Short mmCIF file of C-alpha atoms in Angstrom, two decimals:
data_model
loop_
_atom_site.label_atom_id
_atom_site.label_comp_id
_atom_site.label_asym_id
_atom_site.label_seq_id
_atom_site.Cartn_x
_atom_site.Cartn_y
_atom_site.Cartn_z
CA UNK A 30 -82.29 -46.16 72.68
CA UNK A 31 -78.86 -46.48 74.36
CA UNK A 32 -76.80 -44.86 71.64
CA UNK A 33 -73.18 -43.93 72.21
CA UNK A 34 -71.23 -41.81 69.76
CA UNK A 35 -67.52 -41.21 69.34
CA UNK A 36 -65.69 -38.44 67.58
CA UNK A 37 -63.64 -38.54 65.50
CA UNK A 38 -64.16 -41.93 63.87
CA UNK A 39 -60.60 -41.89 62.65
CA UNK A 40 -57.60 -39.61 63.12
CA UNK A 41 -54.04 -39.47 61.84
CA UNK A 42 -51.51 -37.48 63.82
CA UNK A 43 -47.79 -36.96 63.90
CA UNK A 44 -45.59 -38.45 66.59
CA UNK A 45 -45.31 -36.15 69.60
CA UNK A 46 -48.67 -34.47 69.21
CA UNK A 47 -51.76 -34.97 71.38
CA UNK A 48 -55.14 -36.26 70.25
CA UNK A 49 -58.50 -35.95 71.98
CA UNK A 50 -61.31 -38.46 71.47
CA UNK A 51 -64.85 -37.69 72.61
CA UNK A 52 -67.43 -40.20 73.79
CA UNK A 53 -71.05 -39.14 74.22
CA UNK A 54 -74.13 -40.97 75.44
CA UNK A 55 -76.88 -39.54 73.25
CA UNK A 56 -80.10 -40.69 74.88
CA UNK A 57 -79.22 -41.60 78.44
CA UNK A 58 -77.13 -40.38 81.32
CA UNK A 59 -74.01 -42.40 81.93
CA UNK A 60 -72.75 -42.43 85.48
CA UNK A 61 -69.88 -44.65 84.39
CA UNK A 62 -67.93 -44.69 81.15
CA UNK A 63 -65.18 -47.03 80.06
CA UNK A 64 -62.31 -46.76 77.60
CA UNK A 65 -61.01 -49.80 75.76
CA UNK A 66 -58.22 -50.46 73.32
CA UNK A 67 -58.40 -53.13 70.66
CA UNK A 68 -55.59 -54.44 68.47
CA UNK A 69 -56.32 -56.18 65.15
CA UNK A 70 -58.03 -59.54 65.58
CA UNK A 71 -57.83 -59.26 69.36
CA UNK A 72 -60.44 -58.70 72.01
CA UNK A 73 -61.08 -55.53 73.95
CA UNK A 74 -58.66 -54.50 76.67
CA UNK A 75 -60.02 -52.21 79.36
CA UNK A 76 -57.87 -49.12 79.83
CA UNK A 77 -59.78 -47.17 82.43
CA UNK A 78 -63.10 -46.60 84.14
CA UNK A 79 -64.41 -43.12 84.76
CA UNK A 80 -67.24 -41.92 86.94
CA UNK A 81 -68.77 -38.53 86.39
CA UNK A 82 -67.06 -35.88 88.47
CA UNK A 83 -64.29 -38.06 89.82
CA UNK A 84 -60.86 -39.25 88.73
CA UNK A 85 -60.60 -42.19 86.39
CA UNK A 86 -59.43 -45.59 87.58
CA UNK A 87 -56.73 -46.97 85.31
CA UNK A 88 -56.00 -50.64 84.71
CA UNK A 89 -52.59 -52.00 85.53
CA UNK A 90 -50.03 -51.10 82.89
CA UNK A 91 -51.95 -48.12 81.51
CA UNK A 92 -50.07 -44.83 81.91
CA UNK A 93 -52.46 -42.30 83.40
CA UNK A 94 -50.24 -39.38 82.43
CA UNK A 95 -50.28 -40.50 78.82
CA UNK A 96 -53.96 -41.35 78.52
CA UNK A 97 -55.84 -38.49 80.17
CA UNK A 98 -59.49 -39.17 80.84
CA UNK A 99 -62.07 -36.55 81.75
CA UNK A 100 -65.69 -37.32 82.58
CA UNK A 101 -67.02 -33.83 83.15
CA UNK A 102 -70.71 -34.51 82.60
CA UNK A 103 -73.17 -37.40 82.61
CA UNK A 104 -73.09 -37.55 78.80
CA UNK A 105 -69.48 -36.81 77.88
CA UNK A 106 -66.13 -38.40 78.51
CA UNK A 107 -62.90 -37.58 76.71
CA UNK A 108 -59.68 -39.51 76.21
CA UNK A 109 -56.57 -37.51 75.36
CA UNK A 110 -53.54 -39.39 74.09
CA UNK A 111 -50.62 -37.14 74.97
CA UNK A 112 -47.32 -37.11 73.12
CA UNK A 113 -48.54 -39.87 70.85
CA UNK A 114 -46.11 -42.41 69.42
CA UNK A 115 -46.59 -44.98 66.64
CA UNK A 116 -47.11 -47.73 69.22
CA UNK A 117 -50.21 -45.86 70.41
CA UNK A 118 -51.84 -46.55 67.04
CA UNK A 119 -54.89 -48.64 67.77
CA UNK A 120 -58.69 -48.80 67.78
CA UNK A 121 -60.06 -47.00 70.82
CA UNK A 122 -63.61 -47.78 71.92
CA UNK A 123 -65.64 -46.21 74.68
CA UNK A 124 -68.68 -47.59 76.42
CA UNK A 125 -71.26 -46.10 78.74
CA UNK A 126 -73.33 -47.64 81.47
CA UNK A 127 -76.71 -46.21 82.43
CA UNK A 128 -77.05 -45.68 86.12
CA UNK A 129 -79.86 -48.15 86.58
CA UNK A 130 -78.80 -50.93 84.21
CA UNK A 131 -75.82 -53.21 84.05
CA UNK A 132 -75.30 -53.38 80.30
CA UNK A 133 -72.53 -51.40 78.71
CA UNK A 134 -73.31 -49.76 75.39
CA UNK A 135 -70.39 -49.21 73.08
CA UNK A 136 -69.47 -46.41 70.76
CA UNK A 137 -68.44 -47.06 67.14
CA UNK A 138 -64.74 -46.70 67.93
CA UNK A 139 -61.95 -44.34 66.87
CA UNK A 140 -59.08 -45.50 64.69
CA UNK A 141 -55.90 -43.67 65.72
CA UNK A 142 -52.85 -43.78 63.48
CA UNK A 143 -49.67 -42.09 64.65
CA UNK A 144 -47.07 -41.45 61.95
CA UNK B 24 -58.68 -63.69 88.60
CA UNK B 25 -61.71 -63.74 86.31
CA UNK B 26 -61.18 -65.70 83.11
CA UNK B 27 -63.30 -65.97 80.00
CA UNK B 28 -62.48 -68.35 77.15
CA UNK B 29 -64.36 -68.51 73.88
CA UNK B 30 -64.31 -71.34 71.38
CA UNK B 31 -63.85 -71.87 68.58
CA UNK B 32 -61.71 -68.89 67.59
CA UNK B 33 -63.16 -69.02 64.09
CA UNK B 34 -66.14 -70.83 62.63
CA UNK B 35 -67.14 -71.20 58.99
CA UNK B 36 -70.72 -72.21 58.26
CA UNK B 37 -72.81 -72.63 55.18
CA UNK B 38 -75.97 -70.58 55.07
CA UNK B 39 -78.65 -72.48 56.97
CA UNK B 40 -76.16 -74.63 58.91
CA UNK B 41 -76.98 -74.21 62.59
CA UNK B 42 -74.22 -74.24 65.22
CA UNK B 43 -73.21 -73.04 68.68
CA UNK B 44 -70.50 -70.79 70.07
CA UNK B 45 -69.09 -71.50 73.51
CA UNK B 46 -68.05 -69.14 76.31
CA UNK B 47 -66.48 -70.74 79.38
CA UNK B 48 -65.91 -68.63 82.44
CA UNK B 49 -64.26 -68.76 85.85
CA UNK B 50 -65.33 -65.92 88.12
CA UNK B 51 -66.10 -65.17 91.72
CA UNK B 52 -69.63 -63.92 92.09
CA UNK B 53 -71.06 -63.67 88.58
CA UNK B 54 -73.20 -60.57 88.18
CA UNK B 55 -73.96 -60.94 84.53
CA UNK B 56 -72.76 -62.59 81.34
CA UNK B 57 -73.01 -60.50 78.20
CA UNK B 58 -72.96 -61.32 74.50
CA UNK B 59 -71.96 -58.73 71.93
CA UNK B 60 -71.64 -58.75 68.16
CA UNK B 61 -68.81 -56.80 66.57
CA UNK B 62 -68.49 -56.03 62.89
CA UNK B 63 -65.05 -55.08 61.45
CA UNK B 64 -64.09 -51.51 62.29
CA UNK B 65 -67.12 -51.02 64.53
CA UNK B 66 -67.84 -51.04 68.22
CA UNK B 67 -69.53 -54.03 69.86
CA UNK B 68 -73.32 -54.21 69.61
CA UNK B 69 -75.15 -55.46 72.67
CA UNK B 70 -77.09 -58.69 72.20
CA UNK B 71 -77.97 -60.35 75.51
CA UNK B 72 -77.46 -60.32 79.25
CA UNK B 73 -77.82 -63.52 81.28
CA UNK B 74 -77.77 -63.48 85.06
CA UNK B 75 -78.37 -66.98 86.39
CA UNK B 76 -77.90 -70.62 85.40
CA UNK B 77 -80.80 -71.92 83.36
CA UNK B 78 -81.65 -68.54 81.89
CA UNK B 79 -82.23 -68.32 78.14
CA UNK B 80 -82.78 -65.36 75.83
CA UNK B 81 -83.63 -65.22 72.14
CA UNK B 82 -83.40 -62.67 69.40
CA UNK B 83 -84.19 -63.60 65.82
CA UNK B 84 -81.82 -66.46 64.89
CA UNK B 85 -79.80 -66.19 68.09
CA UNK B 86 -80.41 -67.90 71.41
CA UNK B 87 -78.15 -67.53 74.44
CA UNK B 88 -78.10 -69.98 77.33
CA UNK B 89 -76.23 -70.03 80.63
CA UNK B 90 -74.96 -72.72 82.99
CA UNK B 91 -72.79 -72.35 86.07
CA UNK B 92 -69.62 -72.74 84.00
CA UNK B 93 -70.41 -71.68 80.47
CA UNK B 94 -72.72 -69.97 78.06
CA UNK B 95 -73.70 -70.94 74.57
CA UNK B 96 -74.80 -68.74 71.71
CA UNK B 97 -76.88 -70.89 69.37
CA UNK B 98 -77.31 -69.70 65.82
CA UNK B 99 -80.19 -71.26 63.94
CA UNK B 100 -80.19 -71.27 60.13
CA UNK B 101 -77.58 -68.50 59.88
CA UNK B 102 -77.47 -66.04 57.02
CA UNK B 103 -74.42 -64.30 55.53
CA UNK B 104 -75.36 -61.12 57.39
CA UNK B 105 -74.76 -62.97 60.66
CA UNK B 106 -71.05 -63.00 59.83
CA UNK B 107 -69.25 -61.06 62.57
CA UNK B 108 -67.13 -61.56 65.67
CA UNK B 109 -69.18 -62.57 68.70
CA UNK B 110 -67.80 -61.48 72.04
CA UNK B 111 -68.66 -62.84 75.45
CA UNK B 112 -67.99 -60.84 78.62
CA UNK B 113 -68.62 -61.30 82.33
CA UNK B 114 -69.18 -58.88 85.16
CA UNK B 115 -68.27 -60.16 88.59
CA UNK B 116 -67.63 -58.94 92.09
CA UNK B 117 -68.36 -55.44 93.24
CA UNK B 118 -67.04 -53.48 90.28
CA UNK B 119 -68.53 -52.44 86.95
CA UNK B 120 -65.82 -53.68 84.65
CA UNK B 121 -66.36 -56.38 82.04
CA UNK B 122 -63.84 -59.13 81.33
CA UNK B 123 -63.97 -60.15 77.69
CA UNK B 124 -63.19 -63.43 76.00
CA UNK B 125 -61.13 -63.54 72.84
CA UNK B 126 -64.16 -63.71 70.59
CA UNK B 127 -65.38 -66.12 67.92
CA UNK B 128 -65.12 -64.95 64.32
CA UNK B 129 -68.14 -66.35 62.47
CA UNK B 130 -68.23 -66.53 58.68
CA UNK B 131 -71.42 -67.66 56.98
CA UNK B 132 -71.11 -68.48 53.31
CA UNK B 133 -74.09 -68.25 50.95
#
């Protein structure tokens, strides 16, 4: 149980284009989902928290107009990186939290490379 | 501000050589301390949640313990497949967010 998927697992895009990453909770309903960014050999940095049906809460320093988050259903959240630049290249990981539990379950991550 | 510090940053063990990883934390109102395992290029895999000082949890060769200031992840007779980065995170206050430590990269040699 508690499986979270992400799609795509990796993506290469050109500078200036937008990329959408999907995060799905496969066997539970997630009232809250989280988006993290991880640089090589570093720990996870929380970007934003999203609750189903409401606007995401972004961490300090994260541009909400650049990283668009939508949590339209209890099993799906999307992160769109708009007008991507090479510095946006990173490993993006989502997590989902079941309504009744406190653990976060993580997806496998998406490797974004912007050329 | 919540702070989580893990040590050591990297640990090399021989197969069968038991050891412990440390996670020190400073938070207001701990609501859970979490251990995750992360393999290269993968998302973190949930291992344990600890809620109060004195609590212990075990899973195969791993045992997690919690005090009021720190948590330990004990690895007994590790195998090469235990090689991974182990992450510690805390949840505190009223929110849902986790604050992560920097991780300990464990390498177990056969």
